[in-house]
Coordinates of C-alpha atoms and ligand atoms in Angstrom, one line a residue:
M4 CA -13.9 -42.7 -12.7
L5 CA -12.1 -41.0 -9.8
S6 CA -13.5 -41.9 -6.5
L7 CA -15.1 -38.7 -5.8
V8 CA -15.1 -38.9 -2.1
A9 CA -16.3 -35.7 -0.7
V10 CA -13.5 -34.2 1.2
L11 CA -14.8 -33.2 4.5
L12 CA -13.0 -29.9 4.9
H13 CA -14.6 -28.8 8.0
C14 CA -14.0 -25.1 7.8
L15 CA -16.3 -24.3 10.6
P16 CA -14.7 -21.5 12.6
L17 CA -14.1 -22.3 16.2
A18 CA -17.1 -21.5 18.2
M19 CA -15.6 -18.7 20.2
G20 CA -17.9 -16.2 21.7
Y21 CA -15.0 -14.2 23.1
Y22 CA -14.0 -10.6 22.5
D23 CA -16.7 -10.0 19.9
I24 CA -17.7 -6.5 20.9
C25 CA -15.5 -3.4 21.1
K26 CA -17.7 -1.2 23.2
S27 CA -21.1 -0.9 24.8
W28 CA -23.3 1.8 26.2
V29 CA -23.6 1.3 29.9
T30 CA -25.4 3.2 32.6
S31 CA -23.7 3.6 35.9
D32 CA -24.1 5.9 39.0
E33 CA -22.4 8.6 37.1
G34 CA -24.8 8.4 34.1
P35 CA -24.5 6.5 30.8
S36 CA -21.3 6.2 29.0
W37 CA -19.3 4.0 26.6
E38 CA -17.4 1.1 28.0
F39 CA -14.6 -0.3 25.8
Y40 CA -13.3 -3.8 25.5
A41 CA -10.6 -5.7 23.6
C42 CA -12.2 -7.1 20.5
Q43 CA -11.4 -9.2 17.4
P44 CA -13.1 -10.2 14.1
K45 CA -14.6 -13.6 13.5
P46 CA -12.5 -16.3 11.8
V47 CA -13.3 -16.7 8.1
A48 CA -12.2 -18.9 5.2
M49 CA -9.2 -17.0 4.0
K50 CA -8.9 -18.7 0.6
E51 CA -11.4 -16.3 -0.7
Y52 CA -9.1 -13.4 -0.3
V53 CA -5.8 -14.9 -1.3
L54 CA -3.5 -14.1 -4.1
V55 CA -1.6 -17.1 -5.4
K56 CA 1.6 -17.5 -7.3
V57 CA 3.0 -20.8 -8.5
E58 CA 6.7 -21.2 -9.3
P59 CA 8.8 -22.0 -11.3
A60 CA 7.3 -20.8 -14.6
G61 CA 6.0 -23.7 -16.6
I62 CA 5.3 -26.0 -13.6
T63 CA 1.6 -26.0 -14.2
C64 CA 0.7 -28.8 -16.6
G65 CA -1.0 -28.5 -20.0
E66 CA 1.4 -26.3 -22.0
P67 CA 2.0 -28.3 -24.1
P68 CA -0.7 -30.8 -23.4
E69 CA 0.6 -33.8 -21.6
R70 CA -0.7 -37.3 -20.7
F71 CA -0.4 -38.6 -17.2
C72 CA -0.9 -41.9 -15.4
T73 CA -1.9 -42.8 -11.9
H74 CA -0.3 -45.0 -9.3
E75 CA -3.4 -47.2 -9.2
N76 CA -3.2 -47.9 -12.9
P77 CA 0.2 -46.8 -14.2
Y78 CA -0.2 -48.4 -17.6
L79 CA -3.5 -47.0 -18.5
C80 CA -2.5 -43.4 -19.1
S81 CA -5.7 -42.0 -20.5
D82 CA -5.8 -38.7 -18.5
E83 CA -4.7 -35.6 -20.2
C84 CA -3.9 -32.1 -19.1
D85 CA -4.4 -29.3 -21.6
A86 CA -4.2 -25.7 -20.6
S87 CA -6.1 -24.5 -23.7
N88 CA -9.1 -26.7 -23.0
P89 CA -11.2 -25.5 -19.9
D90 CA -12.3 -29.1 -19.3
L91 CA -8.8 -30.4 -19.2
A92 CA -6.9 -27.5 -17.7
H93 CA -5.7 -27.4 -14.1
P94 CA -4.9 -23.8 -13.3
P95 CA -3.9 -22.6 -9.7
K96 CA -7.3 -21.1 -9.0
L97 CA -8.7 -24.6 -8.7
M98 CA -7.0 -24.8 -5.3
F99 CA -9.4 -22.2 -3.9
D100 CA -12.7 -22.7 -5.7
K101 CA -15.9 -24.0 -4.3
E102 CA -16.3 -27.6 -5.4
E103 CA -19.5 -29.2 -6.3
E104 CA -20.2 -32.2 -4.2
G105 CA -18.0 -35.0 -5.1
L106 CA -16.2 -33.3 -7.9
A107 CA -12.6 -32.4 -7.0
T108 CA -11.1 -29.6 -9.1
Y109 CA -7.4 -29.2 -8.8
W110 CA -4.2 -27.5 -9.8
Q111 CA -1.8 -30.0 -11.3
S112 CA 1.9 -29.9 -12.1
V113 CA 3.8 -31.3 -15.1
T114 CA 5.0 -34.8 -14.7
W115 CA 8.4 -35.8 -13.5
S116 CA 9.7 -36.5 -17.0
R117 CA 13.0 -34.8 -16.2
F118 CA 13.9 -37.2 -13.5
P119 CA 16.4 -37.3 -11.7
E120 CA 16.3 -33.5 -11.7
P121 CA 14.0 -32.8 -8.7
L122 CA 10.3 -32.0 -9.4
V123 CA 9.8 -28.9 -7.2
A124 CA 7.2 -26.3 -7.0
N125 CA 6.4 -23.3 -4.8
I126 CA 2.9 -22.3 -4.1
T127 CA 2.8 -18.9 -2.5
L128 CA -0.3 -17.5 -0.9
A129 CA -0.4 -13.8 -0.1
W130 CA -3.1 -11.9 1.8
N131 CA -1.4 -8.5 2.0
K132 CA -2.7 -8.5 5.6
S133 CA -1.6 -10.0 8.9
I134 CA -3.9 -12.8 9.8
E135 CA -4.1 -15.1 12.8
L136 CA -4.8 -18.8 12.3
T137 CA -7.7 -20.1 14.2
D138 CA -8.0 -23.6 12.8
D139 CA -5.8 -26.2 11.0
I140 CA -4.4 -25.4 7.6
V141 CA -5.6 -28.3 5.4
M142 CA -4.0 -29.0 2.1
T143 CA -5.8 -31.6 0.0
F144 CA -3.8 -33.6 -2.6
E145 CA -5.4 -35.8 -5.2
Y146 CA -3.4 -38.8 -6.5
G147 CA -1.3 -39.0 -3.4
R148 CA 0.4 -36.6 -1.0
P149 CA 4.0 -35.4 -1.5
T150 CA 6.7 -37.5 0.1
I151 CA 8.7 -34.4 0.9
M152 CA 7.3 -30.9 1.4
M153 CA 7.5 -28.0 3.7
L154 CA 5.4 -25.1 4.7
E155 CA 6.9 -21.6 5.2
K156 CA 5.4 -18.4 6.4
S157 CA 6.2 -14.7 6.2
L158 CA 5.2 -12.0 8.6
D159 CA 6.4 -9.1 6.4
Y160 CA 4.5 -9.5 3.2
G161 CA 6.9 -12.0 1.6
R162 CA 10.2 -10.1 2.3
T163 CA 11.5 -12.8 4.7
W164 CA 10.4 -16.4 5.1
H165 CA 10.6 -18.8 8.0
P166 CA 10.0 -22.5 8.1
Y167 CA 6.6 -23.4 9.6
Q168 CA 6.5 -27.1 9.3
Y169 CA 8.4 -29.9 7.6
Y170 CA 6.7 -33.0 6.1
A171 CA 8.5 -36.1 4.9
D172 CA 8.1 -39.8 4.9
D173 CA 11.5 -39.9 6.5
C174 CA 12.3 -36.7 8.4
M175 CA 15.8 -37.6 9.3
E176 CA 16.7 -38.4 5.7
A177 CA 14.9 -35.5 4.1
F178 CA 15.6 -32.7 6.6
G179 CA 18.0 -34.2 9.3
M180 CA 15.3 -33.7 11.9
P181 CA 13.7 -36.2 14.2
A182 CA 10.0 -36.9 13.5
R183 CA 7.5 -35.4 15.9
R184 CA 3.8 -35.0 16.1
A185 CA 1.9 -31.9 17.1
K186 CA 0.2 -34.1 19.6
E187 CA 3.4 -34.5 21.5
L188 CA 4.0 -30.8 22.0
S189 CA 3.8 -29.3 25.4
A190 CA 3.1 -25.9 26.8
T191 CA 6.6 -24.7 26.4
S192 CA 7.1 -26.2 22.9
A193 CA 3.7 -25.3 21.5
H194 CA 5.2 -23.0 19.0
R195 CA 8.1 -25.2 17.9
V196 CA 8.7 -25.8 14.2
L197 CA 8.6 -29.6 13.7
C198 CA 9.0 -32.2 11.1
T199 CA 6.2 -34.7 10.9
E200 CA 5.9 -38.1 9.1
E201 CA 2.2 -38.2 9.7
Y202 CA 1.1 -37.0 6.3
S203 CA 3.7 -38.3 3.9
H204 CA 3.4 -42.0 3.8
W205 CA 1.7 -43.8 1.0
L206 CA -1.7 -45.1 1.9
G207 CA -3.2 -45.2 -1.5
S208 CA -4.0 -42.1 -3.4
K209 CA -7.7 -42.0 -2.3
K210 CA -7.5 -42.9 1.3
E211 CA -5.7 -40.0 2.9
K212 CA -5.5 -36.8 0.9
D213 CA -5.0 -34.2 3.6
V214 CA -1.8 -32.7 4.9
R215 CA -2.5 -30.6 7.9
F216 CA -0.8 -27.8 9.8
E217 CA -2.1 -28.5 13.3
V218 CA -3.5 -25.4 14.9
R219 CA -6.1 -27.1 17.0
E220 CA -3.7 -29.5 18.6
R221 CA -1.5 -26.6 19.6
F222 CA -4.5 -24.7 20.9
A223 CA -5.6 -27.8 22.8
I224 CA -2.5 -27.7 24.9
F225 CA -3.9 -24.7 26.7
A226 CA -7.6 -24.8 25.9
G227 CA -8.2 -28.5 26.5
P228 CA -9.0 -31.2 24.0
D229 CA -12.4 -29.7 23.0
L230 CA -11.1 -26.1 23.1
K231 CA -13.6 -25.2 25.7
R232 CA -11.2 -23.2 27.8
M233 CA -10.1 -20.6 25.2
E234 CA -9.6 -18.0 27.8
N235 CA -6.6 -20.0 29.0
L236 CA -5.2 -19.9 25.6
F237 CA -5.7 -16.2 25.2
T238 CA -4.2 -15.5 28.6
R239 CA -1.2 -17.6 27.6
M240 CA -0.9 -15.7 24.4
E241 CA -0.5 -12.4 26.3
S242 CA 2.3 -13.8 28.5
A243 CA 4.2 -16.4 26.5
K244 CA 6.7 -14.8 24.2
G245 CA 6.3 -15.8 20.5
L246 CA 3.1 -17.8 21.0
K247 CA 0.7 -15.3 19.4
E248 CA 3.2 -14.5 16.6
F249 CA 3.5 -18.2 15.8
F250 CA -0.1 -18.2 14.6
T251 CA 0.3 -14.9 12.8
L252 CA 1.3 -14.5 9.1
T253 CA 0.8 -12.4 6.0
D254 CA 1.9 -15.1 3.5
L255 CA 2.2 -18.8 3.3
R256 CA 4.4 -20.9 1.0
L257 CA 4.1 -24.6 0.2
R258 CA 7.3 -25.9 -1.1
L259 CA 6.6 -29.2 -2.8
L260 CA 9.9 -31.1 -2.9
R261 CA 9.1 -34.7 -4.0
P262 CA 5.8 -36.0 -5.3
A263 CA 4.0 -39.2 -4.2
L264 CA 5.9 -42.3 -5.3
G265 CA 3.1 -44.8 -4.8
G266 CA 5.0 -46.5 -2.0
T267 CA 7.9 -47.7 -4.1
Y268 CA 11.1 -46.3 -5.7
V269 CA 10.9 -44.0 -8.6
Q270 CA 10.3 -46.1 -11.7
R271 CA 12.2 -44.5 -14.5
D272 CA 10.2 -46.4 -17.2
N273 CA 7.0 -44.6 -16.3
L274 CA 7.6 -41.1 -15.0
Y275 CA 4.1 -39.9 -16.1
K276 CA 2.6 -41.1 -12.8
Y277 CA 4.7 -38.6 -10.7
F278 CA 3.2 -35.1 -10.3
Y279 CA 1.4 -32.9 -7.8
A280 CA -2.3 -32.3 -7.8
L281 CA -3.7 -30.0 -5.1
S282 CA -7.5 -29.6 -4.9
N283 CA -7.9 -27.3 -1.9
I284 CA -6.0 -25.2 0.6
E285 CA -8.1 -24.3 3.5
V286 CA -6.8 -21.5 5.7
T287 CA -9.2 -20.4 8.5
A288 CA -8.1 -17.3 10.2
R289 CA -9.1 -13.9 11.5
C290 CA -7.7 -10.5 10.5
K291 CA -5.1 -9.4 13.0
C292 CA -6.4 -6.1 14.3
N293 CA -4.5 -5.9 17.5
L294 CA -7.7 -6.4 19.4
H295 CA -8.9 -3.0 18.3
A296 CA -11.6 -4.2 15.8
N297 CA -14.3 -6.8 15.5
A298 CA -14.8 -6.4 11.8
C299 CA -12.6 -6.8 8.8
T300 CA -13.7 -5.9 5.3
F301 CA -12.3 -6.5 1.8
R302 CA -11.7 -3.1 0.3
D303 CA -9.5 -2.0 -2.6
G304 CA -8.2 -5.5 -3.1
S305 CA -7.2 -6.3 0.4
L306 CA -8.5 -6.9 3.9
Q307 CA -8.7 -4.0 6.3
C308 CA -9.7 -3.9 9.9
E309 CA -12.5 -1.6 10.8
C310 CA -10.7 0.0 13.7
E311 CA -12.2 1.2 17.0
H312 CA -10.7 2.7 20.1
N313 CA -9.5 5.7 18.0
T314 CA -6.9 3.6 16.3
T315 CA -6.3 3.4 12.5
G316 CA -4.2 1.5 9.9
Q317 CA -4.7 -1.8 8.1
D318 CA -4.1 -3.7 11.4
C319 CA -5.2 -0.8 13.7
G320 CA -1.5 -0.5 14.4
K321 CA -1.4 3.2 15.3
C322 CA -3.4 5.9 16.9
K323 CA -5.6 8.2 14.8
K324 CA -4.3 11.7 14.2
N325 CA -4.9 13.9 17.3
F326 CA -5.3 10.8 19.4
R327 CA -1.6 10.3 20.1
T328 CA -1.2 11.6 23.6
K329 CA -0.2 8.1 24.7
S330 CA 1.8 5.8 22.7
W331 CA -0.1 3.2 20.7
R332 CA -0.6 -0.2 22.3
A333 CA -2.3 -3.4 21.2
A334 CA -5.4 -4.2 23.3
A335 CA -5.0 -7.2 25.5
Y336 CA -6.9 -10.4 26.2
T337 CA -6.3 -9.9 29.8
P338 CA -7.9 -9.5 32.3
T339 CA -10.6 -11.9 31.3
P340 CA -13.4 -11.7 30.2
N341 CA -13.2 -8.3 28.6
G342 CA -9.5 -7.6 28.2
S343 CA -7.9 -4.2 28.2
P344 CA -8.9 -1.9 25.3
N345 CA -5.8 0.3 25.6
A346 CA -7.6 2.9 23.5
C347 CA -5.8 5.9 22.0
A348 CA -6.5 9.2 23.8
A349 CA -7.0 12.7 22.3
T350 CA -4.5 15.4 22.7
G351 CA -5.8 18.4 24.7
S352 CA -8.0 16.3 26.9
A353 CA -9.1 17.6 30.2
F354 CA -5.8 17.4 31.9
G355 CA -3.7 18.4 28.9
I356 CA -2.6 21.7 30.5
L357 CA -1.7 20.3 33.9
H358 CA 2.0 20.3 33.3
R359 CA 2.2 24.0 33.2
P360 CA 4.1 25.7 36.0
R361 CA 2.1 26.6 39.0
H362 CA 2.1 30.4 38.5
M363 CA 0.8 30.0 34.9
A364 CA -2.0 27.7 36.0
T365 CA -3.2 30.2 38.5
T366 CA -3.4 33.0 35.9
T367 CA -5.8 30.9 33.8
T368 CA -8.2 29.8 36.4
T369 CA -10.9 32.0 34.9
T370 CA -10.7 30.4 31.5
T371 CA -11.8 26.9 32.3
T372 CA -13.1 24.9 35.1
T373 CA -10.9 22.0 34.1
T374 CA -7.8 24.0 35.0
P375 CA -6.5 22.1 38.0
D376 CA -6.2 23.6 41.4
P377 CA -2.4 23.4 42.1
S378 CA -3.1 21.9 45.5
H379 CA -4.9 19.1 43.7
T380 CA -2.9 15.9 44.0
K381 CA -4.3 14.2 41.0
Q382 CA -1.5 12.7 38.8
P383 CA -1.1 15.0 35.8
D384 CA -1.2 13.5 32.3
C385 CA 2.0 12.9 30.7
E386 CA 1.8 14.5 27.2
C387 CA 4.6 13.6 24.9
Y388 CA 3.0 13.5 21.5
G389 CA 3.4 9.8 21.5
H390 CA 7.2 9.9 21.7
S391 CA 7.3 8.7 25.2
N392 CA 4.9 7.4 27.8
R393 CA 7.0 8.3 30.8
C394 CA 7.2 11.7 32.6
S395 CA 9.0 12.9 35.7
Y396 CA 8.1 15.7 38.0
I397 CA 10.8 18.3 38.6
D398 CA 9.9 19.6 42.0
F399 CA 11.7 22.9 42.1
L400 CA 10.4 24.0 38.7
N401 CA 7.0 22.4 39.4
V402 CA 7.1 21.0 35.9
V403 CA 6.2 17.6 34.5
T404 CA 8.5 16.6 31.8
C405 CA 8.7 13.7 29.4
V406 CA 11.6 11.4 29.8
S407 CA 13.3 9.2 27.2
C408 CA 11.7 10.9 24.2
K409 CA 12.0 8.6 21.2
H410 CA 12.1 9.3 17.4
Y411 CA 14.9 11.8 17.9
T412 CA 12.8 14.2 19.8
R413 CA 13.5 16.0 23.1
G414 CA 12.0 18.7 25.2
Q415 CA 9.4 18.8 27.9
H416 CA 6.7 17.4 25.7
C417 CA 9.2 15.8 23.2
Q418 CA 8.2 18.6 21.0
H419 CA 11.6 19.5 19.7
C420 CA 14.1 17.7 17.6
R421 CA 17.4 16.5 19.0
L422 CA 20.6 18.2 18.0
G423 CA 21.7 17.0 14.6
F424 CA 18.0 16.6 13.5
Y425 CA 15.5 19.0 12.1
R426 CA 11.7 19.3 11.9
N427 CA 10.0 17.4 9.1
Q428 CA 7.6 20.1 7.8
S429 CA 5.2 17.6 6.4
A430 CA 4.8 15.6 9.6
E431 CA 2.6 16.3 12.5
L432 CA 4.2 16.7 15.9
D433 CA 3.0 13.3 16.9
D434 CA 4.4 11.5 13.8
E435 CA 7.2 9.1 14.2
N436 CA 9.0 10.8 11.3
V437 CA 8.8 14.3 12.8
C438 CA 12.6 14.6 13.1
I439 CA 14.9 14.1 10.2
E440 CA 18.6 13.6 10.6
C441 CA 20.7 16.6 9.3
N442 CA 23.2 14.3 7.7
C443 CA 25.8 17.1 7.4
N444 CA 28.9 16.0 5.5
Q445 CA 31.5 15.6 8.2
K446 CA 34.3 16.9 6.1
G447 CA 32.4 19.8 4.6
S448 CA 30.6 21.2 7.6
K449 CA 31.5 22.9 10.8
H450 CA 29.4 20.7 13.0
D451 CA 26.5 18.2 12.7
R452 CA 23.7 20.6 13.4
C453 CA 21.5 22.2 10.7
N454 CA 18.9 24.9 10.5
D455 CA 15.1 24.4 10.3
T456 CA 15.2 23.6 6.6
G457 CA 18.0 21.0 7.0
Y458 CA 20.8 23.3 5.8
C459 CA 24.2 22.6 7.4
D460 CA 26.9 25.1 8.4
C461 CA 29.6 24.8 5.7
L462 CA 33.3 25.2 6.0
D463 CA 35.1 27.6 3.6
G464 CA 34.8 26.4 0.0
A465 CA 32.0 23.9 0.7
T466 CA 28.4 24.4 -0.3
G467 CA 25.0 22.6 -0.7
P468 CA 22.4 21.8 1.9
K469 CA 24.7 19.1 3.4
C470 CA 28.0 20.8 2.5
D471 CA 29.0 18.0 0.3
D472 CA 29.7 20.1 -2.7
C473 CA 32.4 22.6 -3.4
L474 CA 32.1 26.2 -4.5
P475 CA 33.7 27.1 -7.9
G476 CA 37.4 27.4 -7.4
Y477 CA 37.5 24.5 -5.0
Y478 CA 37.8 20.7 -5.5
W479 CA 36.7 17.9 -3.2
R480 CA 39.4 15.9 -1.4
Q481 CA 38.3 15.0 2.1
G482 CA 36.7 18.4 2.2
C483 CA 36.9 21.4 -0.2
L484 CA 40.4 22.5 -1.0
P485 CA 41.2 25.5 -3.2
N486 CA 42.0 24.6 -6.8
V487 CA 45.7 24.3 -7.6
C488 CA 45.0 24.7 -11.3
D489 CA 42.0 25.3 -13.6
D490 CA 41.1 26.5 -17.0
E491 CA 40.5 30.1 -16.1
F492 CA 43.0 31.8 -13.7
L493 CA 45.3 29.1 -12.6
I494 CA 46.3 27.7 -16.0
C495 CA 49.1 25.2 -16.3
Q496 CA 51.9 26.8 -18.3
N497 CA 54.3 25.4 -21.0
G498 CA 51.9 22.8 -22.3
G499 CA 51.1 21.3 -18.9
T500 CA 47.6 19.9 -18.3
C501 CA 45.5 20.3 -15.2
H502 CA 44.7 17.1 -13.5
E503 CA 41.4 17.2 -11.5
N504 CA 42.2 20.8 -10.3
Q505 CA 44.8 19.2 -8.0
R506 CA 48.0 19.5 -9.9
C507 CA 49.5 20.3 -13.3
L508 CA 51.0 17.4 -15.2
C509 CA 54.1 19.1 -16.6
P510 CA 56.1 18.2 -19.7
N511 CA 59.4 16.6 -18.8
A512 CA 61.4 19.8 -19.0
F513 CA 59.2 21.8 -16.7
K514 CA 58.4 21.9 -13.1
G515 CA 56.7 24.1 -10.6
I516 CA 53.0 24.2 -9.5
L517 CA 51.9 25.6 -12.9
C518 CA 54.9 24.1 -14.8
E519 CA 56.2 27.6 -15.0
Q520 CA 59.8 26.7 -14.3
P521 CA 62.2 24.9 -16.7
K522 CA 63.9 22.0 -15.0
C523 CA 67.4 23.6 -15.6
D524 CA 68.9 26.6 -14.0
P525 CA 67.4 29.4 -16.1
H526 CA 70.8 31.2 -15.8
H527 CA 72.6 28.5 -17.6
K528 CA 73.3 29.6 -21.1
D529 CA 72.3 26.5 -23.2
C530 CA 69.2 25.8 -21.2
D531 CA 66.7 25.0 -24.0
G532 CA 64.9 22.1 -22.5
A533 CA 67.8 19.6 -22.7
C534 CA 69.9 19.8 -19.6
S535 CA 73.6 19.9 -20.5
T536 CA 74.7 19.5 -16.9
C537 CA 72.7 16.3 -16.6
L538 CA 74.0 15.0 -19.8
N539 CA 77.6 15.7 -18.7
L540 CA 76.9 13.8 -15.5
V541 CA 75.5 10.8 -17.4
A542 CA 78.6 10.8 -19.6
V543 CA 80.9 10.7 -16.6
V544 CA 78.9 7.9 -15.0
L545 CA 78.8 5.8 -18.2
G546 CA 82.5 6.3 -18.6
A547 CA 83.2 5.1 -15.2
L548 CA 81.0 2.0 -15.8
V549 CA 82.7 1.1 -19.0
G550 CA 86.0 1.4 -17.3
L551 CA 84.8 -0.9 -14.5
L552 CA 83.5 -3.5 -16.9
S553 CA 86.7 -3.7 -19.0
H554 CA 88.6 -3.9 -15.7
L555 CA 86.4 -6.9 -14.7
R556 CA 86.9 -8.6 -18.0
D557 CA 90.7 -8.4 -17.5
F558 CA 90.4 -10.6 -14.5
Ligands
NAG754 C1 10.9 -21.6 -3.6 O1 11.0 -20.7 -2.5 C2 12.3 -20.7 -1.8 C3 12.3 -19.8 -0.7 O2 11.2 -19.9 0.1 C4 13.4 -20.4 -2.8 O3 14.7 -20.6 -2.2 C5 13.3 -21.4 -4.0 O4 14.3 -21.0 -5.0 C6 11.9 -21.3 -4.6 N1 11.8 -22.3 -5.7 C7 11.3 -22.1 -6.8 C8 11.2 -23.2 -7.8 O5 10.9 -21.0 -7.2
NAG755 C1 -1.7 -3.9 0.3 O1 -2.5 -3.3 1.3 C2 -2.2 -1.9 1.4 C3 -3.0 -1.3 2.6 O2 -4.3 -1.6 2.5 C4 -2.5 -1.2 0.1 O3 -2.2 0.2 0.2 C5 -1.7 -1.8 -1.0 O4 -2.1 -1.3 -2.2 C6 -2.0 -3.3 -1.0 N1 -1.1 -3.9 -2.0 C7 -1.5 -4.8 -2.9 C8 -0.4 -5.3 -3.8 O5 -2.6 -5.1 -3.0
NAG756 C1 -12.6 8.2 20.4 O1 -12.8 9.5 20.2 C2 -14.1 10.0 20.2 C3 -14.1 11.4 19.8 O2 -13.3 12.2 20.6 C4 -14.7 9.7 21.6 O3 -16.0 10.1 21.6 C5 -14.6 8.2 21.9 O4 -15.0 8.0 23.2 C6 -13.1 7.8 21.8 N1 -13.1 6.3 21.9 C7 -12.2 5.8 22.8 C8 -12.3 4.3 22.8 O5 -11.5 6.4 23.5
NAG757 C1 8.3 13.4 6.7 O1 7.1 13.0 7.3 C2 6.2 12.3 6.3 C3 4.9 12.0 7.0 O2 5.1 11.1 8.1 C4 6.9 11.1 5.8 O3 6.1 10.4 4.8 C5 8.3 11.5 5.2 O4 9.0 10.3 4.8 C6 9.1 12.3 6.2 N1 10.3 12.7 5.5 C7 11.5 12.3 5.8 C8 12.6 12.8 5.0 O5 11.7 11.4 6.7
NAG758 C1 18.6 27.6 6.3 O1 19.8 27.9 5.6 C2 19.6 28.1 4.2 C3 21.0 28.4 3.6 O2 21.7 29.2 4.4 C4 18.7 29.3 4.0 O3 18.5 29.5 2.6 C5 17.4 29.0 4.6 O4 16.5 30.1 4.5 C6 17.6 28.7 6.1 N1 16.3 28.3 6.7 C7 15.9 28.8 7.8 C8 14.5 28.4 8.2 O5 16.5 29.6 8.5
CA759 CA1 -10.7 -27.3 -5.9

């Protein structure tokens, strides 16, 4: 019934024989040794490793079962979607399965029965791994391609999203953007986000099914139309800001915004022919391993680089423990053909003690032959536990010292914490988290420094590691102040109550810090709480007022 045209999803990885080994055992005049190169894994079909999420809930058809029509034959609505019947269900996994020849299997949405409320769906693909596209992303739609959709990507595991490409039959109307084609991009605009009308026009539901994100056309700007000069592309990726990142992602999201309309307006009398049906999403990419690995394996539910060059991490994004003498760097494609491995180096390597003062070096000459001769002019290693890669030589001390220590460290080898920070006991000296901020409470402590366990120096009355608590007998108000009243020693008198240790709330007739004084002069004889002098005064004033009023009335 359906025209089961085999969709030629050519997922052949690009034939790129570049950077496929990380090291080789070479023999030179000085004997055999390892030589290291920048290296990267081969591209693979990433749909096998993807986690998919389809939103909003209830967008997948079949719950409850629903009939749908096609644009070709809108009045013969014999097709049915039923989630409870495996033969009639269209779950999301059918966007990533292997299809038997000629038999398209697809995810399908509910129909647009709620028109004019938009029919929208998000299809989010997550790899939990940075990957680098090496070929076009191809999305195959059955029954017509959406008239409006967009592609978004995330570089941080779905925390933030960025537009990747817009697709509409009218870019200006849908997105306020002029229509462009990837073909028209140039070297400086190769990583521009564009809106294209190329994949959204109605051409019949079986004629054109694919929507592409053009990676090859972008590569071709540098590597030539047949991608023969890949080294040009790789060189360019090292120098052009943002170019490499453009092809890098951890997640993709298809935002389907308006389905195929069959080339006409929405016909309200038959909304059962409007829906999305996606049979395949092809994403060809390689693991991003920062050019420190040529293999990537699927372990514990996600892809992991098999790191070389003494690097480690999911993306080989840091140096192995004890290999952090120099700061971590990605390897580079340049210089061609082998690139720069930028390997991590071990601490305590041959020249690790070179930065000692001269007199110390001479006392240790017997211990090892690698101890340098002070007259030797070889540039000493700059050992900063990975917190800096710059040193300067202080002539009169004959010391090499690290400069611009990062991660709140300081000292000759960046081995101490800056003032106001203390040593993280559970971190190695070469860990980024080695120094923790003291965080002393400004109002409660004498200064912003702390001891080796993070305790601050507290002012009188303050306590706690950060001096943000008060000792008993003190209350917090921009610092610790001694209690004015409490329930023990400084009890409010005469029925007064203590408000937050700050003051006594006295009954009307009493005053004083602890309500200890009656408001009248205690020497006055009828001072029993009511104040006769006050009353007398009131009487006088009232009398005067009455007099004034009667006076006014007489006018
Ligand atoms: C789809 O994702 C976008 C962000 O990428 C979000 O704003 C929107 O609400 C989502 N739509 C649905 C239906 O979940
Ligand atoms: C993502 O990958 C990291 C590193 O391999 C792993 O620790 C984490 O459990 C993975 N998360 C999920 C949700 O698979
Ligand atoms: C990594 O460390 C090992 C062990 O010290 C060493 O043999 C190897 O040459 C190092 N590799 C690189 C690329 O530096
Ligand atoms: C101390 O270092 C460990 C190891 O790097 C880190 O996990 C932890 O978060 C650090 N502690 C603080 C308080 O920064
Ligand atoms: C830091 O100060 C606290 C509180 O005064 C103390 O208990 C702790 O032993 C001190 N730690 C060190 C390493 O001196
Ligand atoms: Ca399929």
